[in-house]
Amino acid sequence: MNAQPIIEIRNLGKFYDGFEALSNVNLSIAPGERIVICGPSGSGKSTLIRCINRLEEHSTGDLFVDGIELSEDTKDIRAVRQEVGMVFQQFNLFPHLTVLENLTIGPIRVRKVAKAEAEARARKYLERVHIPEQADKYPAQLSGGQQQRVAIARSLCMEPRIMLFDEPTSALDPEMINEVLDVMVELAGTGMTMVVVTHEMGFARKVADRMVFMERGEIVEIAPPDVFFTAPKSDRCRAFLDQILEH
């Protein structure tokens, strides 16, 4: 790829009390690229994407996001977080605020956006995730799928250049998973850079530019979906796919 990477990860390592959660991870992601990270539980997937916005501090190696090196400098960390939206397994909405208030608090407080503009932006993104009618409700009044769509809209309200998704459907009931995945498929069509940790392989086939398979804190295989799903190179990847595609 000719474009300057928007995310550059070099020889990244992460240790917890002697346990090696990430080992020598290397990955370059181009602007607008959609990456799906998969692998067995405990393989380091979530740790890796949490390092990208410094929710986790890497132990060794180098990490650049949109040209900024993530280091001890809190100013740089703040700058990166303004450009990186993140959607978690749990929705992390403020229960005492309405949906509209959940969406406007970040732009008003962090981006210093005027209230009227923040509300207009919030309503625009609630339209995008197909729940404009829920603006005045509280999170407890919504289904899990609706709450996760609010969480996606909340991240979009900060107008980030990169979106990270950490198993965004794993806490949802099965009938609610597709409504969230459909929104993510639409978002992928807008050209935003996306890094998604998920076991939803149908979504991955449809959206990913490249699949990244991790095991034991290492990247084992990187390939386009058509190659990844039909002709994986490693036995470890093949065994994982055999297991997950049976279900």
XYZ file of N, CA and C in Angstrom:
741
model
N 0.838 -1.186 0.000
C 0.000 0.000 0.000
C 0.880 1.245 0.000
N 0.479 2.232 -0.799
C 1.282 3.439 -0.913
C 1.009 4.445 0.196
N -0.205 4.410 0.741
C -0.580 5.403 1.746
C 0.252 5.234 3.013
N 0.538 6.376 3.646
C 1.193 6.335 4.949
C 0.267 5.624 5.928
N 0.765 4.644 6.698
C -0.118 3.931 7.621
C -0.762 4.890 8.623
N -2.043 4.656 8.938
C -2.688 5.444 9.979
C -2.415 4.820 11.353
N -2.133 3.499 11.342
C -1.691 2.800 12.555
C -0.457 1.988 12.193
N 0.600 2.156 12.953
C 1.857 1.423 12.721
C 2.286 0.789 14.047
N 2.341 -0.542 14.059
C 2.703 -1.292 15.265
C 3.976 -2.065 14.966
N 5.013 -1.820 15.767
C 6.306 -2.447 15.505
C 6.818 -3.167 16.751
N 7.012 -4.459 16.610
C 7.643 -5.279 17.660
C 6.999 -5.058 19.027
N 5.684 -4.976 19.040
C 4.976 -4.622 20.274
C 4.945 -5.800 21.250
N 5.239 -5.505 22.511
C 5.150 -6.495 23.579
C 4.386 -5.929 24.764
N 3.695 -6.802 25.496
C 2.955 -6.390 26.686
C 3.095 -7.488 27.737
N 3.537 -7.085 28.921
C 3.758 -8.039 30.016
C 2.902 -7.657 31.217
N 2.349 -8.666 31.871
C 1.671 -8.494 33.160
C 2.350 -9.405 34.174
N 3.105 -8.818 35.083
C 3.750 -9.618 36.140
C 4.441 -10.866 35.587
N 5.193 -10.673 34.518
C 5.930 -11.797 33.949
C 5.180 -12.562 32.878
N 3.840 -12.373 32.800
C 3.061 -13.043 31.751
C 3.136 -12.206 30.477
N 3.450 -12.846 29.358
C 3.592 -12.152 28.083
C 2.257 -12.189 27.334
N 1.514 -11.078 27.402
C 0.200 -11.002 26.749
C 0.324 -10.720 25.258
N 1.350 -9.948 24.872
C 1.642 -9.672 23.456
C 3.122 -9.890 23.225
N 3.462 -10.494 22.081
C 4.859 -10.794 21.797
C 5.204 -10.419 20.357
N 6.064 -9.422 20.202
C 6.625 -9.077 18.900
C 5.549 -8.910 17.820
N 4.539 -8.096 18.126
C 3.424 -7.877 17.200
C 3.788 -6.770 16.216
N 3.625 -7.053 14.921
C 3.885 -6.084 13.855
C 2.661 -6.006 12.950
N 2.170 -4.766 12.748
C 0.987 -4.602 11.907
C 0.915 -3.147 11.426
N 0.748 -2.955 10.123
C 0.529 -1.626 9.547
C -0.874 -1.584 8.964
N -1.611 -0.521 9.286
C -2.979 -0.379 8.814
C -3.094 0.927 8.038
N -3.589 0.848 6.814
C -3.705 2.018 5.950
C -4.991 2.785 6.259
N -5.026 4.083 5.966
C -6.265 4.848 6.148
C -7.419 4.202 5.373
N -8.549 4.065 6.027
C -9.723 3.490 5.386
C -9.748 1.972 5.359
N -8.703 1.331 5.862
C -8.657 -0.133 5.839
C -9.515 -0.704 6.968
N -10.087 -1.867 6.704
C -10.923 -2.544 7.695
C -10.253 -3.869 8.060
N -9.835 -3.937 9.302
C -9.100 -5.097 9.804
C -9.975 -5.845 10.802
N -10.095 -7.153 10.649
C -10.783 -7.984 11.642
C -9.748 -8.880 12.308
N -9.701 -8.806 13.639
C -8.774 -9.617 14.430
C -9.559 -10.735 15.086
N -9.104 -11.968 14.893
C -9.779 -13.107 15.505
C -8.741 -14.025 16.124
N -9.231 -15.000 16.868
C -8.341 -15.939 17.539
C -9.003 -16.466 18.793
N -8.432 -17.510 19.393
C -9.040 -18.084 20.597
C -9.014 -17.108 21.767
N -9.804 -17.427 22.770
C -9.846 -16.607 23.979
C -8.454 -16.543 24.603
N -8.070 -15.344 25.062
C -6.764 -15.195 25.697
C -5.608 -15.050 24.736
N -5.904 -14.796 23.443
C -4.822 -14.730 22.449
C -4.187 -13.349 22.344
N -4.762 -12.350 23.051
C -4.174 -11.011 23.038
C -4.900 -10.018 22.157
N -6.044 -10.423 21.580
C -6.775 -9.562 20.636
C -7.204 -8.248 21.295
N -7.906 -8.373 22.422
C -8.410 -7.173 23.102
C -7.269 -6.335 23.648
N -6.233 -6.984 24.155
C -5.068 -6.238 24.662
C -4.457 -5.399 23.555
N -4.378 -5.969 22.355
C -3.776 -5.248 21.232
C -4.568 -3.994 20.891
N -5.889 -4.111 20.746
C -6.610 -2.904 20.340
C -6.711 -1.904 21.487
N -6.645 -2.386 22.728
C -6.638 -1.441 23.858
C -5.317 -0.673 23.921
N -4.258 -1.249 23.387
C -2.986 -0.517 23.295
C -3.074 0.620 22.279
N -3.917 0.452 21.249
C -3.974 1.437 20.172
C -4.468 2.791 20.663
N -5.328 2.801 21.711
C -5.704 4.112 22.267
C -5.236 4.276 23.711
N -4.218 3.478 24.064
C -3.503 3.615 25.338
C -4.379 3.322 26.558
N -5.437 2.530 26.365
C -6.132 1.987 27.531
C -5.237 0.960 28.207
N -4.364 0.362 27.421
C -3.288 -0.475 27.949
C -1.971 0.133 27.499
N -1.005 0.124 28.375
C 0.311 0.669 28.051
C 1.216 -0.466 27.579
N 1.735 -0.370 26.357
C 2.605 -1.449 25.876
C 3.944 -1.415 26.612
N 4.557 -2.584 26.712
C 5.805 -2.714 27.475
C 7.035 -2.506 26.605
N 6.994 -3.023 25.374
C 8.134 -2.901 24.455
C 7.612 -2.602 23.051
N 8.509 -2.115 22.200
C 8.149 -1.827 20.820
C 7.619 -0.412 20.646
N 7.123 -0.135 19.435
C 6.670 1.207 19.065
C 5.263 1.149 18.493
N 4.493 2.194 18.791
C 3.114 2.264 18.319
C 2.819 3.705 17.892
N 2.445 3.872 16.623
C 2.128 5.189 16.073
C 0.680 5.177 15.594
N -0.060 6.201 15.964
C -1.442 6.362 15.516
C -1.581 7.732 14.877
N -1.924 7.744 13.589
C -2.072 8.986 12.835
C -0.831 9.870 12.966
N 0.345 9.228 12.902
C 1.610 9.941 12.939
C 2.109 10.310 14.321
N 1.319 10.010 15.371
C 1.701 10.349 16.746
C 2.181 9.092 17.447
N 3.379 9.161 18.056
C 3.876 8.006 18.804
C 3.232 7.986 20.182
N 2.685 6.809 20.539
C 2.090 6.654 21.865
C 3.198 6.338 22.866
N 3.426 7.276 23.768
C 4.482 7.125 24.765
C 3.944 7.607 26.095
N 4.828 8.054 26.980
C 4.404 8.543 28.282
C 3.737 9.913 28.203
N 3.872 10.590 27.093
C 3.390 11.966 26.969
C 1.862 12.011 26.985
N 1.284 12.523 28.070
C -0.177 12.526 28.203
C -0.836 13.410 27.154
N -0.145 14.443 26.691
C -0.693 15.321 25.649
C -0.898 14.525 24.367
N 0.086 13.696 24.022
C -0.041 12.858 22.826
C -1.155 11.827 22.991
N -1.270 11.269 24.187
C -2.327 10.281 24.438
C -3.700 10.923 24.246
N -3.875 12.119 24.777
C -5.140 12.836 24.613
C -5.425 13.109 23.141
N -4.393 13.511 22.406
C -4.561 13.804 20.975
C -5.000 12.563 20.212
N -4.395 11.428 20.518
C -4.753 10.177 19.845
C -6.181 9.773 20.194
N -6.551 9.880 21.467
C -7.891 9.438 21.872
C -8.993 10.269 21.230
N -8.681 11.510 20.880
C -9.686 12.321 20.201
C -9.944 11.831 18.790
N -8.971 11.116 18.217
C -9.108 10.625 16.838
C -9.522 9.159 16.767
N -9.595 8.502 17.932
C -9.881 7.065 17.975
C -11.134 6.813 18.810
N -12.205 6.330 18.153
C -13.406 5.936 18.876
C -13.312 4.470 19.249
N -13.959 4.109 20.373
C -13.893 2.693 20.795
C -15.258 2.245 21.281
N -15.649 1.057 20.840
C -16.900 0.431 21.260
C -16.539 -0.873 21.956
N -17.031 -1.028 23.183
C -16.658 -2.149 24.044
C -17.724 -3.240 24.027
N -17.418 -4.353 24.712
C -18.421 -5.416 24.883
C -19.605 -4.879 25.673
N -19.301 -4.210 26.784
C -20.341 -3.565 27.590
C -20.541 -2.152 27.055
N -21.726 -1.634 27.217
C -22.092 -0.417 26.487
C -21.514 0.842 27.145
N -21.316 0.792 28.468
C -20.681 1.910 29.193
C -21.397 3.239 28.990
N -22.717 3.193 28.912
C -23.493 4.439 28.815
C -23.751 4.977 30.222
N -23.894 6.292 30.322
C -24.242 6.890 31.615
C -25.732 6.656 31.872
N -26.084 5.867 32.921
C -27.495 5.509 33.114
C -28.388 6.689 33.487
N -27.804 7.739 34.080
C -28.598 8.882 34.546
C -28.787 9.936 33.462
N -28.207 9.726 32.288
C -28.345 10.667 31.181
C -29.211 10.058 30.085
N -29.957 10.906 29.371
C -30.711 10.415 28.220
C -29.736 10.004 27.111
N -30.274 9.352 26.099
C -29.455 8.978 24.941
C -28.811 10.219 24.333
N -29.606 11.265 24.136
C -29.067 12.496 23.541
C -27.948 13.078 24.404
N -28.144 13.076 25.720
C -27.118 13.610 26.621
C -25.858 12.751 26.601
N -26.035 11.422 26.497
C -24.872 10.533 26.379
C -24.052 10.867 25.141
N -24.733 11.244 24.061
C -24.049 11.507 22.796
C -23.403 12.894 22.739
N -23.943 13.854 23.492
C -23.436 15.230 23.372
C -22.372 15.569 24.411
N -22.274 14.792 25.475
C -21.364 15.170 26.573
C -19.905 15.201 26.113
N -19.490 14.236 25.279
C -18.105 14.200 24.792
C -17.770 15.377 23.886
N -18.554 15.589 22.816
C -18.260 16.725 21.943
C -18.260 18.079 22.670
N -19.200 18.262 23.610
C -19.279 19.544 24.325
C -18.077 19.728 25.244
N -17.743 18.678 26.011
C -16.691 18.823 27.023
C -15.285 18.673 26.447
N -15.119 17.759 25.492
C -13.776 17.470 24.983
C -13.460 18.284 23.726
N -14.392 18.295 22.780
C -14.173 18.996 21.510
C -14.583 20.471 21.568
N -15.265 20.852 22.691
C -15.730 22.239 22.879
C -16.719 22.653 21.786
N -17.557 21.694 21.380
C -18.585 21.959 20.377
C -19.770 22.647 21.062
N -20.379 23.617 20.418
C -21.560 24.285 20.967
C -22.696 23.279 21.130
N -23.534 23.503 22.149
C -24.587 22.539 22.479
C -25.510 22.263 21.296
N -25.947 23.315 20.611
C -26.872 23.119 19.482
C -26.232 22.279 18.382
N -24.959 22.530 18.101
C -24.251 21.741 17.080
C -24.074 20.292 17.534
N -23.746 20.117 18.823
C -23.562 18.765 19.370
C -24.860 17.965 19.284
N -25.984 18.627 19.557
C -27.277 17.929 19.488
C -27.637 17.585 18.043
N -27.347 18.488 17.120
C -27.617 18.203 15.701
C -26.769 17.031 15.225
N -25.519 17.023 15.657
C -24.614 15.920 15.300
C -25.128 14.606 15.900
N -25.560 14.652 17.161
C -26.056 13.443 17.829
C -27.268 12.880 17.093
N -28.170 13.756 16.693
C -29.366 13.267 15.988
C -29.002 12.677 14.619
N -28.007 13.279 13.970
C -27.539 12.746 12.681
C -27.024 11.321 12.854
N -26.231 11.082 13.919
C -25.663 9.745 14.092
C -26.676 8.748 14.650
N -27.664 9.228 15.385
C -28.754 8.332 15.789
C -29.537 7.879 14.552
N -29.672 8.771 13.569
C -30.280 8.366 12.284
C -29.423 7.294 11.627
N -28.113 7.498 11.641
C -27.229 6.545 10.981
C -27.341 5.152 11.583
N -27.532 5.077 12.918
C -27.634 3.753 13.560
C -29.100 3.318 13.719
N -30.012 4.073 13.052
C -31.426 3.686 12.893
C -32.228 3.701 14.189
N -31.902 4.610 15.114
C -32.737 4.737 16.318
C -32.961 6.219 16.681
N -33.336 7.066 15.721
C -33.524 8.485 16.048
C -34.628 8.718 17.071
N -35.592 7.786 17.117
C -36.738 7.964 18.017
C -36.395 7.707 19.491
N -35.182 7.211 19.754
C -34.802 6.882 21.139
C -34.052 8.028 21.840
N -33.943 9.181 21.213
C -33.076 10.254 21.722
C -33.374 10.658 23.163
N -34.655 10.667 23.542
C -35.014 11.185 24.872
C -35.195 10.092 25.917
N -34.909 8.849 25.549
C -35.018 7.746 26.515
C -33.722 7.598 27.308
N -33.818 6.850 28.398
C -32.641 6.518 29.197
C -32.165 5.116 28.814
N -30.863 4.822 29.002
C -30.338 3.516 28.570
C -31.147 2.322 29.078
N -31.634 2.380 30.309
C -32.370 1.235 30.874
C -33.670 0.953 30.129
N -34.146 1.933 29.365
C -35.385 1.753 28.598
C -35.148 1.105 27.234
N -33.890 0.832 26.912
C -33.534 0.295 25.597
C -33.131 -1.166 25.694
N -33.259 -1.878 24.574
C -32.729 -3.248 24.501
C -31.203 -3.196 24.430
N -30.565 -4.353 24.610
C -29.108 -4.422 24.519
C -28.599 -3.989 23.152
N -29.302 -4.420 22.093
C -28.892 -4.046 20.745
C -29.000 -2.550 20.515
N -30.076 -1.958 21.054
C -30.233 -0.507 20.934
C -29.148 0.229 21.718
N -28.830 -0.268 22.915
C -27.783 0.381 23.714
C -26.432 0.329 22.999
N -26.130 -0.800 22.347
C -24.849 -0.892 21.647
C -24.838 0.047 20.438
N -25.975 0.220 19.794
C -26.034 1.168 18.679
C -25.869 2.606 19.175
N -26.398 2.892 20.371
C -26.161 4.201 20.983
C -24.664 4.380 21.259
N -24.018 3.317 21.748
C -22.575 3.390 22.037
C -21.774 3.671 20.760
N -22.179 3.068 19.641
C -21.512 3.331 18.359
C -21.744 4.788 17.958
N -22.992 5.251 18.065
C -23.303 6.640 17.707
C -22.521 7.610 18.588
N -22.377 7.270 19.871
C -21.628 8.140 20.784
C -20.182 8.298 20.308
N -19.556 7.200 19.898
C -18.191 7.288 19.379
C -18.145 8.119 18.104
N -19.134 7.935 17.220
C -19.156 8.670 15.960
C -19.325 10.176 16.185
N -20.007 10.546 17.277
C -20.225 11.967 17.565
C -18.907 12.719 17.805
N -17.871 11.998 18.165
C -16.555 12.632 18.334
C -15.841 12.770 16.981
N -16.490 12.250 15.927
C -15.961 12.296 14.564
C -14.506 11.825 14.492
N -14.274 10.588 14.958
C -12.914 10.049 14.957
C -12.483 9.626 13.560
N -11.179 9.469 13.373
C -10.651 8.963 12.103
C -10.570 7.437 12.109
N -10.570 6.858 13.319
C -10.397 5.409 13.488
C -11.457 4.930 14.472
N -12.060 3.765 14.180
C -12.975 3.145 15.131
C -12.452 1.771 15.524
N -12.398 1.517 16.819
C -12.010 0.225 17.366
C -13.243 -0.438 17.961
N -13.402 -1.734 17.699
C -14.531 -2.486 18.242
C -13.984 -3.716 18.967
N -14.260 -3.817 20.258
C -13.767 -4.944 21.046
C -14.919 -5.906 21.333
N -15.097 -6.902 20.458
C -16.173 -7.886 20.557
C -17.515 -7.217 20.868
N -17.964 -6.314 19.982
C -19.129 -5.483 20.284
C -20.443 -6.227 20.376
N -20.489 -7.490 19.913
C -21.753 -8.231 19.970
C -21.744 -9.342 21.012
N -20.633 -9.520 21.738
C -20.518 -10.697 22.599
C -21.429 -10.647 23.819
N -21.894 -9.440 24.215
C -22.783 -9.337 25.375
C -24.250 -9.297 24.974
N -24.517 -9.470 23.681
C -25.888 -9.329 23.185
C -26.586 -10.677 23.054
N -27.915 -10.648 23.216
C -28.711 -11.827 22.897
C -28.628 -12.079 21.390
N -28.714 -13.362 20.974
C -28.514 -13.698 19.563
C -29.367 -12.889 18.591
N -30.635 -12.603 18.963
C -31.504 -11.898 18.017
C -31.124 -10.425 17.849
N -30.280 -9.922 18.741
C -29.879 -8.512 18.646
C -28.541 -8.327 17.929
N -27.829 -9.418 17.678
C -26.479 -9.309 17.109
C -26.511 -8.690 15.715
N -27.443 -9.159 14.884
C -27.452 -8.695 13.486
C -27.742 -7.208 13.361
N -28.583 -6.663 14.267
C -28.903 -5.239 14.145
C -27.663 -4.381 14.390
N -26.763 -4.857 15.251
C -25.513 -4.131 15.498
C -24.535 -4.361 14.344
N -24.427 -5.606 13.884
C -23.525 -5.901 12.765
C -23.940 -5.152 11.506
N -25.248 -5.017 11.270
C -25.721 -4.291 10.086
C -25.250 -2.838 10.120
N -25.310 -2.228 11.302
C -24.829 -0.847 11.447
C -23.332 -0.776 11.170
N -22.587 -1.780 11.649
C -21.138 -1.799 11.431
C -20.795 -2.008 9.963
N -21.585 -2.812 9.260
C -21.378 -3.005 7.814
C -21.594 -1.675 7.090
N -22.648 -0.962 7.460
C -22.895 0.352 6.846
C -21.750 1.311 7.135
N -21.252 1.288 8.367
C -20.150 2.174 8.749
C -18.903 1.855 7.927
N -18.665 0.569 7.708
C -17.503 0.159 6.910
C -17.587 0.737 5.499
N -18.809 0.906 5.008
C -18.998 1.454 3.666
C -18.687 2.936 3.553
N -18.502 3.623 4.683
C -18.216 5.068 4.649
C -16.730 5.355 4.462
N -15.884 4.313 4.511
C -14.452 4.524 4.309
C -13.672 4.803 5.577
N -14.316 4.655 6.741
C -13.608 4.878 8.000
C -12.667 3.720 8.296
N -11.510 4.024 8.875
C -10.587 2.980 9.319
C -11.229 2.240 10.495
N -11.298 0.910 10.402
C -11.937 0.111 11.454
C -11.034 -1.056 11.832
N -10.903 -1.280 13.142
C -10.214 -2.454 13.656
C -11.208 -3.159 14.578
N -11.576 -4.387 14.221
C -12.673 -5.078 14.893
C -12.195 -6.423 15.435
N -12.353 -6.610 16.745
C -12.146 -7.923 17.349
C -13.511 -8.599 17.414
N -13.661 -9.734 16.743
C -14.962 -10.399 16.720
C -14.818 -11.867 16.354
N -15.843 -12.648 16.751
C -15.941 -14.043 16.301
C -17.014 -14.180 15.214
N -17.588 -13.051 14.795
C -18.652 -13.084 13.787
C -18.017 -13.183 12.396
N -17.836 -14.401 11.949
C -17.083 -14.627 10.718
C -17.859 -14.223 9.460
N -19.183 -14.251 9.512
C -19.964 -13.782 8.376
C -19.731 -12.293 8.151
N -19.715 -11.536 9.232
C -19.404 -10.109 9.170
C -17.991 -9.911 8.636
N -17.051 -10.706 9.126
C -15.651 -10.571 8.706
C -15.500 -10.799 7.201
N -16.143 -11.827 6.671
C -16.073 -12.116 5.229
C -16.599 -10.935 4.400
N -17.655 -10.307 4.919
C -18.327 -9.246 4.177
C -17.538 -7.933 4.201
N -16.866 -7.649 5.319
C -16.341 -6.300 5.566
C -14.823 -6.199 5.513
N -14.121 -7.232 5.982
C -12.673 -7.093 6.194
C -11.893 -6.946 4.898
N -10.915 -6.042 4.919
C -9.898 -6.023 3.867
C -8.836 -7.070 4.153
N -8.511 -7.213 5.453
C -7.561 -8.245 5.867
C -8.010 -8.855 7.182
N -7.767 -10.155 7.311
C -7.993 -10.892 8.560
C -6.653 -11.037 9.283
N -6.690 -10.868 10.582
C -5.503 -11.064 11.421
C -5.845 -12.143 12.445
N -5.106 -13.245 12.413
C -5.329 -14.337 13.366
C -4.241 -14.302 14.434
N -4.668 -14.256 15.704
C -3.731 -14.219 16.825
C -3.882 -15.452 17.700
N -2.768 -15.875 18.273
C -2.771 -16.944 19.276
C -1.576 -16.739 20.188
N -1.823 -16.885 21.490
C -0.768 -16.770 22.510
C 0.023 -15.470 22.387
N -0.696 -14.387 22.124
C -0.068 -13.076 22.101
C 0.687 -12.742 20.831
N 0.609 -13.617 19.824
C 1.338 -13.393 18.570
C 0.373 -13.326 17.396
N 0.770 -12.565 16.364
C 0.056 -12.639 15.086
C 0.606 -13.846 14.324
N -0.268 -14.795 14.065
C 0.137 -16.032 13.387
C -0.044 -15.915 11.884
N -1.107 -15.205 11.484
C -1.422 -15.160 10.052
C -2.184 -13.887 9.717
N -1.850 -13.285 8.581
C -2.575 -12.131 8.042
C -2.880 -12.435 6.579
N -4.145 -12.288 6.192
C -4.510 -12.598 4.803
C -5.839 -11.948 4.459
N -6.095 -11.695 3.162
C -7.429 -11.246 2.746
C -8.449 -12.343 3.068
N -9.717 -11.977 3.293
C -10.716 -12.980 3.692
C -10.832 -14.165 2.746
N -10.753 -13.926 1.416
C -10.933 -15.048 0.488
C -9.839 -16.095 0.652
N -8.631 -15.649 0.977
C -7.531 -16.591 1.217
C -7.626 -17.160 2.630
N -7.896 -16.295 3.597
C -7.927 -16.691 5.002
C -8.924 -17.826 5.247
N -10.114 -17.700 4.673
C -11.164 -18.688 4.952
C -11.062 -19.941 4.088
N -10.411 -19.853 2.938
C -10.367 -21.014 2.045
C -9.021 -21.738 2.063
N -7.943 -21.007 2.353
C -6.617 -21.633 2.298
C -5.685 -21.066 3.367
N -6.062 -21.202 4.655
C -5.162 -20.705 5.708
C -3.837 -21.463 5.676
N -2.749 -20.745 5.927
C -1.425 -21.364 5.798
C -1.023 -22.182 7.014
N -1.438 -21.732 8.212
C -0.942 -22.388 9.429
C -1.943 -23.412 9.958
N -1.419 -24.467 10.567
C -2.281 -25.476 11.192
C -3.105 -24.860 12.309
N -2.502 -23.907 13.050
C -3.206 -23.294 14.178
C -4.436 -22.530 13.688
N -4.269 -21.799 12.612
C -5.387 -21.041 12.045
C -6.455 -21.985 11.489
N -6.018 -23.024 10.805
C -6.950 -23.992 10.230
C -7.792 -24.652 11.326
N -7.148 -25.031 12.434
C -7.865 -25.668 13.554
C -8.876 -24.705 14.172
N -8.498 -23.445 14.296
C -9.410 -22.432 14.853
C -10.627 -22.269 13.959
N -10.402 -22.156 12.656
C -11.503 -21.960 11.720
C -12.421 -23.194 11.680
N -11.823 -24.372 11.722
C -12.630 -25.603 11.733
C -13.586 -25.591 12.929
N -13.058 -25.138 14.060
C -13.849 -25.125 15.287
C -14.925 -24.051 15.242
N -14.572 -22.851 14.830
C -15.519 -21.735 14.921
C -16.560 -21.783 13.808
N -16.208 -22.308 12.642
C -17.149 -22.332 11.526
C -18.144 -23.474 11.636
N -17.880 -24.407 12.561
C -18.846 -25.495 12.794
C -20.081 -24.983 13.511
N -19.915 -23.865 14.274
C -21.003 -23.392 15.123
C -21.893 -22.424 14.404
